[in-house]
């Protein structure tokens, strides 16, 4: 079951590499993060897979946020150069 649930996470990671559908990837990553927290809280037998999924989704969300931050910085630098 856990392998089935990580498939959309891998698809969003591929989408991140292609620079496509970042918002959808972020939303799916958040859903996986919340599901992993719930799984960790309720079922002690899935501790390792849940922690792994928490780390991976956190890395995915941070990567998407970092990419967006870099785009904003580039746009702001370009706008300040054209005004001068």
PDB file of C-alpha atoms in Angstrom:
ATOM      1  CA  UNK A   1       0.000   0.000   0.000  1.00  0.00           C
ATOM      2  CA  UNK A   2       2.806   2.413   0.826  1.00  0.00           C
ATOM      3  CA  UNK A   3       4.445   1.841  -2.569  1.00  0.00           C
ATOM      4  CA  UNK A   4       1.163   2.746  -4.236  1.00  0.00           C
ATOM      5  CA  UNK A   5       0.929   5.955  -2.230  1.00  0.00           C
ATOM      6  CA  UNK A   6       4.459   7.071  -3.131  1.00  0.00           C
ATOM      7  CA  UNK A   7       3.758   6.909  -6.875  1.00  0.00           C
ATOM      8  CA  UNK A   8       2.122  10.382  -7.046  1.00  0.00           C
ATOM      9  CA  UNK A   9       5.048  11.747  -5.033  1.00  0.00           C
ATOM     10  CA  UNK A  10       7.466  10.424  -7.643  1.00  0.00           C
ATOM     11  CA  UNK A  11       5.344  11.863 -10.446  1.00  0.00           C
ATOM     12  CA  UNK A  12       5.473  15.295  -8.847  1.00  0.00           C
ATOM     13  CA  UNK A  13       9.253  14.984  -8.426  1.00  0.00           C
ATOM     14  CA  UNK A  14       9.501  14.276 -12.156  1.00  0.00           C
ATOM     15  CA  UNK A  15       7.232  17.262 -12.793  1.00  0.00           C
ATOM     16  CA  UNK A  16       9.594  19.392 -10.732  1.00  0.00           C
ATOM     17  CA  UNK A  17      12.487  18.354 -12.946  1.00  0.00           C
ATOM     18  CA  UNK A  18      10.501  19.239 -16.064  1.00  0.00           C
ATOM     19  CA  UNK A  19       9.454  22.593 -14.500  1.00  0.00           C
ATOM     20  CA  UNK A  20       5.807  21.735 -14.916  1.00  0.00           C
ATOM     21  CA  UNK A  21       2.883  21.688 -12.523  1.00  0.00           C
ATOM     22  CA  UNK A  22       4.722  23.011  -9.472  1.00  0.00           C
ATOM     23  CA  UNK A  23       1.576  24.082  -7.663  1.00  0.00           C
ATOM     24  CA  UNK A  24      -0.052  20.668  -8.116  1.00  0.00           C
ATOM     25  CA  UNK A  25       3.145  19.030  -6.931  1.00  0.00           C
ATOM     26  CA  UNK A  26       3.169  21.186  -3.837  1.00  0.00           C
ATOM     27  CA  UNK A  27      -0.441  20.344  -3.013  1.00  0.00           C
ATOM     28  CA  UNK A  28       0.115  16.617  -3.531  1.00  0.00           C
ATOM     29  CA  UNK A  29       3.267  16.840  -1.419  1.00  0.00           C
ATOM     30  CA  UNK A  30       1.320  18.490   1.388  1.00  0.00           C
ATOM     31  CA  UNK A  31      -1.353  15.803   1.216  1.00  0.00           C
ATOM     32  CA  UNK A  32       1.317  13.117   1.455  1.00  0.00           C
ATOM     33  CA  UNK A  33       2.934  14.943   4.358  1.00  0.00           C
ATOM     34  CA  UNK A  34      -0.327  15.065   6.312  1.00  0.00           C
ATOM     35  CA  UNK A  35      -1.071  11.429   5.478  1.00  0.00           C
ATOM     36  CA  UNK A  36       2.378  10.429   6.740  1.00  0.00           C
ATOM     37  CA  UNK A  37       1.889  12.321  10.000  1.00  0.00           C
ATOM     38  CA  UNK A  38      -1.440  10.559  10.505  1.00  0.00           C
ATOM     39  CA  UNK A  39       0.087   7.188   9.631  1.00  0.00           C
ATOM     40  CA  UNK A  40       2.958   7.796  12.067  1.00  0.00           C
ATOM     41  CA  UNK A  41       0.553   8.808  14.822  1.00  0.00           C
ATOM     42  CA  UNK A  42      -1.918   5.940  14.461  1.00  0.00           C
ATOM     43  CA  UNK A  43       0.064   2.872  13.381  1.00  0.00           C
ATOM     44  CA  UNK A  44       3.382   2.164  15.133  1.00  0.00           C
ATOM     45  CA  UNK A  45       4.266  -0.636  12.677  1.00  0.00           C
ATOM     46  CA  UNK A  46       4.744   1.894   9.852  1.00  0.00           C
ATOM     47  CA  UNK A  47       7.184   4.143  11.686  1.00  0.00           C
ATOM     48  CA  UNK A  48      10.107   3.835   9.258  1.00  0.00           C
ATOM     49  CA  UNK A  49       8.087   4.239   6.029  1.00  0.00           C
ATOM     50  CA  UNK A  50       6.131   7.141   7.518  1.00  0.00           C
ATOM     51  CA  UNK A  51       9.284   8.946   8.620  1.00  0.00           C
ATOM     52  CA  UNK A  52      10.839   8.344   5.208  1.00  0.00           C
ATOM     53  CA  UNK A  53       7.789   9.801   3.504  1.00  0.00           C
ATOM     54  CA  UNK A  54       7.818  12.796   5.847  1.00  0.00           C
ATOM     55  CA  UNK A  55      11.450  13.528   4.979  1.00  0.00           C
ATOM     56  CA  UNK A  56      10.841  13.100   1.238  1.00  0.00           C
ATOM     57  CA  UNK A  57       7.740  15.278   1.170  1.00  0.00           C
ATOM     58  CA  UNK A  58       9.455  17.953   3.229  1.00  0.00           C
ATOM     59  CA  UNK A  59      12.353  17.933   0.765  1.00  0.00           C
ATOM     60  CA  UNK A  60       9.922  18.135  -2.167  1.00  0.00           C
ATOM     61  CA  UNK A  61       8.004  21.063  -0.674  1.00  0.00           C
ATOM     62  CA  UNK A  62      11.240  22.904   0.139  1.00  0.00           C
ATOM     63  CA  UNK A  63      12.568  22.294  -3.393  1.00  0.00           C
ATOM     64  CA  UNK A  64       9.405  23.679  -4.950  1.00  0.00           C
ATOM     65  CA  UNK A  65       9.526  26.701  -2.653  1.00  0.00           C
ATOM     66  CA  UNK A  66      13.209  27.271  -3.415  1.00  0.00           C
ATOM     67  CA  UNK A  67      12.563  27.156  -7.150  1.00  0.00           C
ATOM     68  CA  UNK A  68       9.761  29.707  -6.815  1.00  0.00           C
ATOM     69  CA  UNK A  69      11.941  31.942  -4.641  1.00  0.00           C
ATOM     70  CA  UNK A  70      14.722  31.903  -7.234  1.00  0.00           C
ATOM     71  CA  UNK A  71      12.278  32.829  -9.996  1.00  0.00           C
ATOM     72  CA  UNK A  72      10.989  35.762  -7.936  1.00  0.00           C
ATOM     73  CA  UNK A  73      14.533  36.981  -7.233  1.00  0.00           C
ATOM     74  CA  UNK A  74      15.442  36.812 -10.929  1.00  0.00           C
ATOM     75  CA  UNK A  75      12.287  38.704 -11.898  1.00  0.00           C
ATOM     76  CA  UNK A  76      12.938  41.357  -9.255  1.00  0.00           C
ATOM     77  CA  UNK A  77      16.563  41.788 -10.393  1.00  0.00           C
ATOM     78  CA  UNK A  78      15.475  42.050 -14.019  1.00  0.00           C
ATOM     79  CA  UNK A  79      12.808  44.635 -13.142  1.00  0.00           C
ATOM     80  CA  UNK A  80      15.297  46.745 -11.188  1.00  0.00           C
ATOM     81  CA  UNK A  81      17.792  46.661 -14.082  1.00  0.00           C
ATOM     82  CA  UNK A  82      15.229  47.826 -16.618  1.00  0.00           C
ATOM     83  CA  UNK A  83      14.120  50.758 -14.443  1.00  0.00           C
ATOM     84  CA  UNK A  84      17.619  52.211 -14.166  1.00  0.00           C
TER      85      UNK A  84
END
